[in-house]
Amino acid sequence: MKPIKKQISSFSLTKLLYNRKFTISLSVFLAFVFWLIIMINQNPVRQQTFTDVPVNVSLDNTVAGENGMGIVSDISAQKFTVTVSGPSYIVSSLKTDDFSLYASAAEITEPGTYDLEVFGTRGTAKTGYTFVSYSPATVNVTVDYIDTKEFTITPKLVGVGASGGLVAETPVVSGTESDTVSIKGPRTVMDTIDTVAAYAEVNKTLSSSETFDADIILYDKDGNEISAENLTLSTKSVKVTVPISKKATVRVKPTFTKLPSGMSEADISYSVNHTTVTIIGTPDVIANITELSLSAIDFTGVSVNSNSFDVSANLPDGVKILDSIDYFTVNIDTSSYQEKTFTVSNVKFAGLSGGLTAKSGSSIKNVKICGPKSVISKITAGDLYAEINLADKSAGEHTVNAVIKSDNFSNIWQVGSYSTTVTIR
């Protein structure tokens, strides 16, 4: 206890009053207390004005919001002047962040433009003041249904040309980008969108395919540009490629399959309804095409009374026909041919696995053979045999296709297809 008593006995108020640091601190504190008393008693209330204050409007938990409507006007661009009143020491300490403005949209039930009354609300713990006025007193709000739609992008490039002998084809949205865009916005604007274009000013002559950056531009049915100010686009730009191609006019050539061994395509007399055709494609591919082959005609389908065939063209990748031709008609001249029907009893097996034997169940009847008249007039059933391939067959009974041949005449062919039953042991 002695050290404490010693400290107390050594304390001197006189010494403290003569301490410079203490007296300065005490003076500042007392001055603030006197100023506060004066401000409270002599100037209790004052007003202060705040400018450029934003307002908040929400459709949450309203009829409009629940019905899919949204605010489409730019509320953030509207600023307000707010006057508050209260004790000077409170008002002077206020900042714009201490309060906020709002307008209720509870009464909005359908699309339109409304002037909603503005109110103030305290945003912090500071109290003791009141809102006096708001200027303007209302906020202008436009409400509409909000729709989302998918539109196909149409490339629209200006000033695209191709070097001599080449063709600038229709531009396409390129790469891995989608050729559609999703747009969200007010129905009154969405309903006016007719075309979504990928627009770019190229103004260039191209000698090879080239890709350009293009901006998404919206147009109405009259070709007028639509502002995207109140719209949300899934993308605002895409890449567009201009394919540069080359045209060529080439002759058309029919092809045939299952020809008899003694005939070649040169032995067949035919006509095509389009002897030449104009094709277009990448320059390097077109440069190597001198003729356009047609899909092969199965010659076992050719007979005296069956000699007209509609076939398509065999087009290389990247090549298309410019003419409006879906198919080509090939007419085979069969005036020198003749037909005759036989029963073929002679059967030859091919591809039979070792250790197995095969036997045909019966003769093949009503086999129609076609060929030159000079040959058909002297051919007999003994000149014919049915060749049957058993390469993939095991023991058992099988129904298999038969190919009719002749060792004596190599320029004849079967008309149609034939089958027989074979037993393998």
CSV table of C-alpha atoms in Angstrom, one decimal, residues 90-417:
chain,number,residue,atom,x,y,z
A,90,ILE,CA,-26.9,16.1,-37.8
A,91,VAL,CA,-27.7,17.6,-41.2
A,92,SER,CA,-24.1,18.9,-41.6
A,93,SER,CA,-22.8,15.4,-41.1
A,94,LEU,CA,-25.0,13.8,-43.8
A,95,LYS,CA,-23.8,12.4,-47.1
A,96,THR,CA,-25.7,11.2,-50.1
A,97,ASP,CA,-24.9,7.6,-49.1
A,98,ASP,CA,-26.8,8.0,-45.8
A,99,PHE,CA,-30.2,7.9,-47.6
A,100,SER,CA,-31.8,6.8,-50.9
A,101,LEU,CA,-34.7,7.5,-53.1
A,102,TYR,CA,-37.3,5.1,-54.3
A,103,ALA,CA,-40.6,4.9,-56.1
A,104,SER,CA,-43.2,2.2,-55.7
A,105,ALA,CA,-44.4,0.3,-58.8
A,106,ALA,CA,-47.1,-1.6,-56.9
A,107,GLU,CA,-50.0,0.0,-58.9
A,108,ILE,CA,-48.6,-0.9,-62.4
A,109,THR,CA,-50.5,-3.7,-64.0
A,110,GLU,CA,-49.9,-3.3,-67.7
A,111,PRO,CA,-47.3,-2.0,-70.1
A,112,GLY,CA,-46.9,1.8,-70.5
A,113,THR,CA,-45.1,4.9,-69.3
A,114,TYR,CA,-45.8,6.1,-65.7
A,115,ASP,CA,-44.8,9.0,-63.5
A,116,LEU,CA,-44.2,7.5,-60.1
A,117,GLU,CA,-44.0,9.6,-56.9
A,118,VAL,CA,-40.5,9.7,-55.3
A,119,PHE,CA,-39.9,9.0,-51.6
A,120,GLY,CA,-36.8,9.1,-49.4
A,121,THR,CA,-35.6,6.5,-47.0
A,122,ARG,CA,-32.8,6.4,-44.5
A,123,GLY,CA,-30.0,4.1,-45.5
A,124,THR,CA,-27.8,4.3,-42.4
A,125,ALA,CA,-28.2,4.6,-38.6
A,126,LYS,CA,-28.2,8.4,-38.8
A,127,THR,CA,-31.6,9.7,-37.7
A,128,GLY,CA,-33.1,12.9,-36.4
A,129,TYR,CA,-33.7,14.5,-39.8
A,130,THR,CA,-36.7,14.6,-42.2
A,131,PHE,CA,-37.1,14.8,-46.0
A,132,VAL,CA,-38.5,18.2,-47.1
A,133,SER,CA,-38.7,17.9,-50.8
A,134,TYR,CA,-37.7,16.1,-54.0
A,135,SER,CA,-37.1,17.7,-57.3
A,136,PRO,CA,-38.5,16.5,-59.6
A,137,ALA,CA,-41.2,14.9,-57.5
A,138,THR,CA,-41.8,12.0,-59.8
A,139,VAL,CA,-39.7,9.6,-61.8
A,140,ASN,CA,-40.6,8.6,-65.4
A,141,VAL,CA,-40.7,4.9,-65.8
A,142,THR,CA,-41.6,2.8,-68.9
A,143,VAL,CA,-42.7,-0.8,-68.4
A,144,ASP,CA,-43.1,-3.5,-71.0
A,145,TYR,CA,-43.3,-7.2,-71.4
A,146,ILE,CA,-39.8,-8.7,-71.7
A,147,ASP,CA,-39.4,-11.3,-74.5
A,148,THR,CA,-36.4,-13.5,-75.5
A,149,LYS,CA,-36.1,-14.7,-79.1
A,150,GLU,CA,-33.6,-16.5,-81.4
A,151,PHE,CA,-32.8,-14.9,-84.7
A,152,THR,CA,-30.8,-16.2,-87.6
A,153,ILE,CA,-27.8,-13.9,-88.5
A,154,THR,CA,-27.7,-12.8,-92.1
A,155,PRO,CA,-24.2,-11.6,-93.2
A,156,LYS,CA,-24.2,-8.2,-94.9
A,157,LEU,CA,-20.8,-7.2,-96.2
A,158,VAL,CA,-20.4,-4.0,-98.2
A,159,GLY,CA,-17.9,-3.7,-101.1
A,160,VAL,CA,-16.9,-7.3,-101.6
A,161,GLY,CA,-15.5,-8.2,-105.0
A,162,ALA,CA,-13.5,-11.1,-106.5
A,163,SER,CA,-10.5,-11.1,-108.8
A,164,GLY,CA,-10.9,-11.9,-112.5
A,165,GLY,CA,-12.3,-15.4,-113.2
A,166,LEU,CA,-13.3,-15.9,-109.6
A,167,VAL,CA,-16.7,-15.6,-107.8
A,168,ALA,CA,-17.4,-14.1,-104.4
A,169,GLU,CA,-20.1,-16.4,-103.0
A,170,THR,CA,-22.7,-15.6,-100.3
A,171,PRO,CA,-20.9,-14.8,-97.0
A,172,VAL,CA,-21.4,-17.1,-94.1
A,173,VAL,CA,-21.0,-16.9,-90.3
A,174,SER,CA,-17.8,-18.9,-89.9
A,175,GLY,CA,-15.7,-20.8,-87.4
A,176,THR,CA,-17.4,-22.4,-84.4
A,177,GLU,CA,-19.7,-19.5,-83.9
A,178,SER,CA,-23.4,-20.0,-84.1
A,179,ASP,CA,-25.3,-18.4,-86.9
A,180,THR,CA,-28.1,-17.4,-84.5
A,181,VAL,CA,-28.3,-14.7,-81.8
A,182,SER,CA,-30.5,-14.6,-78.7
A,183,ILE,CA,-32.1,-11.2,-78.1
A,184,LYS,CA,-33.9,-10.1,-74.9
A,185,GLY,CA,-35.9,-6.9,-74.6
A,186,PRO,CA,-39.2,-5.1,-74.5
A,187,ARG,CA,-41.9,-6.6,-76.7
A,188,THR,CA,-42.7,-3.3,-78.5
A,189,VAL,CA,-39.1,-3.3,-79.8
A,190,MET,CA,-38.7,-7.1,-80.3
A,191,ASP,CA,-41.8,-7.2,-82.5
A,192,THR,CA,-40.2,-4.7,-84.9
A,193,ILE,CA,-37.1,-6.8,-85.6
A,194,ASP,CA,-37.2,-8.3,-89.1
A,195,THR,CA,-33.5,-8.9,-89.9
A,196,VAL,CA,-30.5,-9.5,-87.8
A,197,ALA,CA,-27.4,-8.7,-89.9
A,198,ALA,CA,-23.7,-9.2,-89.4
A,199,TYR,CA,-22.5,-5.9,-91.0
A,200,ALA,CA,-19.1,-5.0,-92.1
A,201,GLU,CA,-17.6,-2.6,-94.6
A,202,VAL,CA,-15.1,-4.6,-96.6
A,203,ASN,CA,-14.5,-2.5,-99.8
A,204,LYS,CA,-11.9,-5.0,-101.0
A,205,THR,CA,-11.3,-7.3,-104.0
A,206,LEU,CA,-10.5,-10.8,-102.9
A,207,SER,CA,-8.5,-13.5,-104.6
A,208,SER,CA,-9.1,-16.1,-101.9
A,209,SER,CA,-11.5,-16.7,-99.1
A,210,GLU,CA,-11.2,-14.3,-96.3
A,211,THR,CA,-12.8,-13.7,-92.8
A,212,PHE,CA,-13.9,-10.4,-91.4
A,213,ASP,CA,-15.2,-9.1,-88.0
A,214,ALA,CA,-18.8,-8.0,-88.3
A,215,ASP,CA,-21.1,-6.1,-85.9
A,216,ILE,CA,-24.6,-7.3,-85.2
A,217,ILE,CA,-27.1,-4.7,-86.6
A,218,LEU,CA,-30.9,-4.9,-86.3
A,219,TYR,CA,-33.3,-3.8,-89.0
A,220,ASP,CA,-37.1,-3.5,-89.3
A,221,LYS,CA,-39.1,-4.7,-92.3
A,222,ASP,CA,-38.5,-1.4,-94.1
A,223,GLY,CA,-34.7,-1.7,-93.7
A,224,ASN,CA,-34.4,0.9,-91.0
A,225,GLU,CA,-31.9,0.3,-88.3
A,226,ILE,CA,-33.3,-0.5,-84.9
A,227,SER,CA,-31.5,0.8,-81.8
A,228,ALA,CA,-30.3,-1.9,-79.4
A,229,GLU,CA,-30.1,0.5,-76.5
A,230,ASN,CA,-32.8,-1.4,-74.5
A,231,LEU,CA,-31.9,-4.9,-75.8
A,232,THR,CA,-29.6,-7.6,-74.5
A,233,LEU,CA,-27.8,-9.6,-77.2
A,234,SER,CA,-26.1,-12.9,-76.6
A,235,THR,CA,-23.3,-11.5,-78.9
A,236,LYS,CA,-22.6,-8.2,-80.5
A,237,SER,CA,-20.2,-9.3,-83.2
A,238,VAL,CA,-19.3,-12.4,-85.2
A,239,LYS,CA,-16.8,-13.5,-87.8
A,240,VAL,CA,-18.0,-13.7,-91.4
A,241,THR,CA,-16.2,-15.5,-94.2
A,242,VAL,CA,-16.5,-14.7,-97.8
A,243,PRO,CA,-15.9,-17.9,-99.8
A,244,ILE,CA,-14.0,-17.2,-103.1
A,245,SER,CA,-14.8,-19.8,-105.7
A,246,LYS,CA,-14.2,-20.6,-109.3
A,247,LYS,CA,-16.7,-21.6,-112.0
A,248,ALA,CA,-16.2,-24.1,-114.8
A,249,THR,CA,-18.3,-25.7,-117.4
A,250,VAL,CA,-17.5,-29.4,-117.8
A,251,ARG,CA,-19.0,-32.3,-119.7
A,252,VAL,CA,-21.2,-34.9,-118.0
A,253,LYS,CA,-20.1,-38.6,-118.0
A,254,PRO,CA,-22.3,-41.5,-117.0
A,255,THR,CA,-20.7,-44.4,-115.3
A,256,PHE,CA,-21.8,-48.1,-115.1
A,257,THR,CA,-21.3,-51.0,-112.7
A,258,LYS,CA,-21.7,-54.8,-113.1
A,259,LEU,CA,-20.8,-54.7,-116.8
A,260,PRO,CA,-20.2,-58.1,-118.5
A,261,SER,CA,-16.5,-58.8,-118.9
A,262,GLY,CA,-16.7,-58.4,-122.6
A,263,MET,CA,-18.1,-54.9,-122.6
A,264,SER,CA,-16.6,-51.5,-121.7
A,265,GLU,CA,-18.3,-48.2,-121.1
A,266,ALA,CA,-17.1,-47.2,-124.6
A,267,ASP,CA,-19.3,-49.9,-126.1
A,268,ILE,CA,-22.5,-48.4,-124.6
A,269,SER,CA,-24.4,-45.9,-126.7
A,270,TYR,CA,-26.3,-43.4,-124.5
A,271,SER,CA,-27.5,-39.8,-124.3
A,272,VAL,CA,-27.8,-37.4,-121.3
A,273,ASN,CA,-30.4,-34.6,-121.0
A,274,HIS,CA,-27.6,-32.3,-119.8
A,275,THR,CA,-24.3,-32.9,-121.7
A,276,THR,CA,-22.5,-30.1,-119.9
A,277,VAL,CA,-23.0,-28.4,-116.5
A,278,THR,CA,-21.6,-25.4,-114.8
A,279,ILE,CA,-20.0,-26.1,-111.4
A,280,ILE,CA,-18.5,-23.9,-108.7
A,281,GLY,CA,-16.1,-24.6,-105.9
A,282,THR,CA,-12.7,-23.8,-104.4
A,283,PRO,CA,-10.3,-22.8,-107.1
A,284,ASP,CA,-7.8,-25.5,-106.5
A,285,VAL,CA,-10.5,-28.3,-106.7
A,286,ILE,CA,-12.2,-26.8,-109.8
A,287,ALA,CA,-8.8,-26.6,-111.6
A,288,ASN,CA,-8.5,-30.4,-111.5
A,289,ILE,CA,-12.1,-31.2,-112.8
A,290,THR,CA,-12.4,-31.8,-116.5
A,291,GLU,CA,-15.6,-33.8,-116.4
A,292,LEU,CA,-18.4,-34.6,-113.9
A,293,SER,CA,-19.1,-38.3,-113.3
A,294,LEU,CA,-22.6,-39.4,-112.6
A,295,SER,CA,-23.7,-42.0,-110.0
A,296,ALA,CA,-23.1,-45.5,-111.4
A,297,ILE,CA,-25.9,-47.3,-113.2
A,298,ASP,CA,-26.2,-51.0,-112.4
A,299,PHE,CA,-26.1,-52.7,-115.8
A,300,THR,CA,-28.2,-55.6,-114.6
A,301,GLY,CA,-31.1,-53.2,-114.6
A,302,VAL,CA,-30.6,-52.5,-118.3
A,303,SER,CA,-32.9,-54.3,-120.7
A,304,VAL,CA,-34.7,-53.6,-124.0
A,305,ASN,CA,-37.6,-52.1,-122.2
A,306,SER,CA,-35.7,-50.6,-119.3
A,307,ASN,CA,-33.2,-48.1,-120.6
A,308,SER,CA,-33.9,-44.7,-118.9
A,309,PHE,CA,-32.3,-43.8,-115.6
A,310,ASP,CA,-32.3,-40.8,-113.4
A,311,VAL,CA,-29.0,-40.4,-111.5
A,312,SER,CA,-27.3,-37.7,-109.4
A,313,ALA,CA,-23.9,-36.3,-109.9
A,314,ASN,CA,-20.8,-37.3,-107.9
A,315,LEU,CA,-19.7,-34.0,-106.5
A,316,PRO,CA,-16.3,-33.6,-104.8
A,317,ASP,CA,-16.3,-31.9,-101.4
A,318,GLY,CA,-16.7,-28.1,-101.7
A,319,VAL,CA,-18.2,-28.3,-105.3
A,320,LYS,CA,-21.8,-27.6,-106.3
A,321,ILE,CA,-23.8,-27.3,-109.5
A,322,LEU,CA,-24.8,-23.7,-110.4
A,323,ASP,CA,-27.6,-24.9,-112.7
A,324,SER,CA,-30.9,-25.9,-111.1
A,325,ILE,CA,-30.4,-29.6,-111.8
A,326,ASP,CA,-31.4,-32.2,-109.2
A,327,TYR,CA,-30.7,-35.2,-111.4
A,328,PHE,CA,-29.6,-36.3,-114.8
A,329,THR,CA,-31.5,-38.6,-117.1
A,330,VAL,CA,-29.4,-41.1,-119.0
A,331,ASN,CA,-31.0,-42.9,-121.9
A,332,ILE,CA,-29.3,-46.0,-123.2
A,333,ASP,CA,-29.7,-47.0,-126.8
A,334,THR,CA,-30.9,-50.7,-126.6
A,335,SER,CA,-32.1,-50.9,-130.3
A,336,SER,CA,-29.3,-53.4,-131.0
A,337,TYR,CA,-30.1,-55.6,-128.0
A,338,GLN,CA,-32.4,-58.5,-127.5
A,339,GLU,CA,-33.6,-60.5,-124.5
A,340,LYS,CA,-34.3,-64.2,-124.0
A,341,THR,CA,-35.4,-66.2,-121.0
A,342,PHE,CA,-33.6,-69.4,-119.9
A,343,THR,CA,-33.6,-72.1,-117.2
A,344,VAL,CA,-30.1,-72.4,-115.8
A,345,SER,CA,-29.2,-75.8,-114.3
A,346,ASN,CA,-25.4,-75.6,-114.3
A,347,VAL,CA,-24.1,-74.3,-111.0
A,348,LYS,CA,-20.5,-73.5,-110.1
A,349,PHE,CA,-19.4,-72.8,-106.5
A,350,ALA,CA,-16.6,-70.4,-105.5
A,351,GLY,CA,-14.9,-69.8,-102.2
A,352,LEU,CA,-16.0,-73.0,-100.6
A,353,SER,CA,-13.9,-73.8,-97.5
A,354,GLY,CA,-11.8,-77.0,-97.5
A,355,GLY,CA,-13.5,-80.2,-96.3
A,356,LEU,CA,-17.0,-78.9,-97.3
A,357,THR,CA,-19.2,-79.9,-100.2
A,358,ALA,CA,-22.1,-78.0,-101.7
A,359,LYS,CA,-25.2,-78.9,-103.7
A,360,SER,CA,-27.8,-76.7,-105.3
A,361,GLY,CA,-31.4,-77.5,-104.5
A,362,SER,CA,-32.8,-76.8,-108.0
A,363,SER,CA,-32.4,-75.1,-111.3
A,364,ILE,CA,-32.8,-71.3,-111.6
A,365,LYS,CA,-35.8,-70.6,-113.8
A,366,ASN,CA,-36.9,-67.6,-115.8
A,367,VAL,CA,-33.5,-66.1,-116.1
A,368,LYS,CA,-33.6,-63.2,-118.4
A,369,ILE,CA,-30.5,-62.6,-120.5
A,370,CYS,CA,-29.8,-59.5,-122.6
A,371,GLY,CA,-27.1,-58.8,-125.1
A,372,PRO,CA,-26.5,-58.1,-128.8
A,373,LYS,CA,-29.1,-59.6,-131.1
A,374,SER,CA,-26.5,-61.6,-133.0
A,375,VAL,CA,-25.5,-63.3,-129.8
A,376,ILE,CA,-28.9,-63.8,-128.2
A,377,SER,CA,-30.2,-65.5,-131.4
A,378,LYS,CA,-27.7,-68.4,-131.0
A,379,ILE,CA,-27.2,-68.7,-127.3
A,380,THR,CA,-28.6,-71.8,-125.5
A,381,ALA,CA,-29.1,-72.7,-121.9
A,382,GLY,CA,-26.1,-74.9,-122.1
A,383,ASP,CA,-23.9,-71.8,-122.6
A,384,LEU,CA,-25.0,-70.4,-119.2
A,385,TYR,CA,-24.1,-71.3,-115.6
A,386,ALA,CA,-24.8,-69.8,-112.2
A,387,GLU,CA,-21.8,-68.8,-110.2
A,388,ILE,CA,-22.4,-68.8,-106.4
A,389,ASN,CA,-19.9,-67.4,-103.9
A,390,LEU,CA,-19.8,-69.4,-100.7
A,391,ALA,CA,-16.7,-67.8,-99.1
A,392,ASP,CA,-18.5,-66.8,-95.9
A,393,LYS,CA,-20.8,-69.8,-95.6
A,394,SER,CA,-20.6,-72.8,-93.2
A,395,ALA,CA,-22.3,-76.1,-93.2
A,396,GLY,CA,-26.1,-75.9,-93.5
A,397,GLU,CA,-28.7,-74.7,-95.9
A,398,HIS,CA,-28.4,-71.2,-97.3
A,399,THR,CA,-30.3,-69.1,-99.8
A,400,VAL,CA,-27.7,-67.3,-101.9
A,401,ASN,CA,-27.4,-64.9,-104.8
A,402,ALA,CA,-26.4,-66.3,-108.2
A,403,VAL,CA,-24.5,-64.5,-110.9
A,404,ILE,CA,-25.3,-65.8,-114.4
A,405,LYS,CA,-22.3,-66.1,-116.6
A,406,SER,CA,-21.1,-67.7,-119.9
A,407,ASP,CA,-17.7,-68.9,-120.9
A,408,ASN,CA,-18.6,-68.7,-124.5
A,409,PHE,CA,-20.1,-65.2,-124.6
A,410,SER,CA,-18.6,-62.4,-122.7
A,411,ASN,CA,-20.9,-59.6,-123.8
A,412,ILE,CA,-24.2,-60.7,-122.3
A,413,TRP,CA,-25.7,-59.9,-118.9
A,414,GLN,CA,-28.4,-61.0,-116.6
A,415,VAL,CA,-31.4,-58.7,-116.2
A,416,GLY,CA,-32.4,-58.5,-112.5
A,417,SER,CA,-31.2,-60.6,-109.6
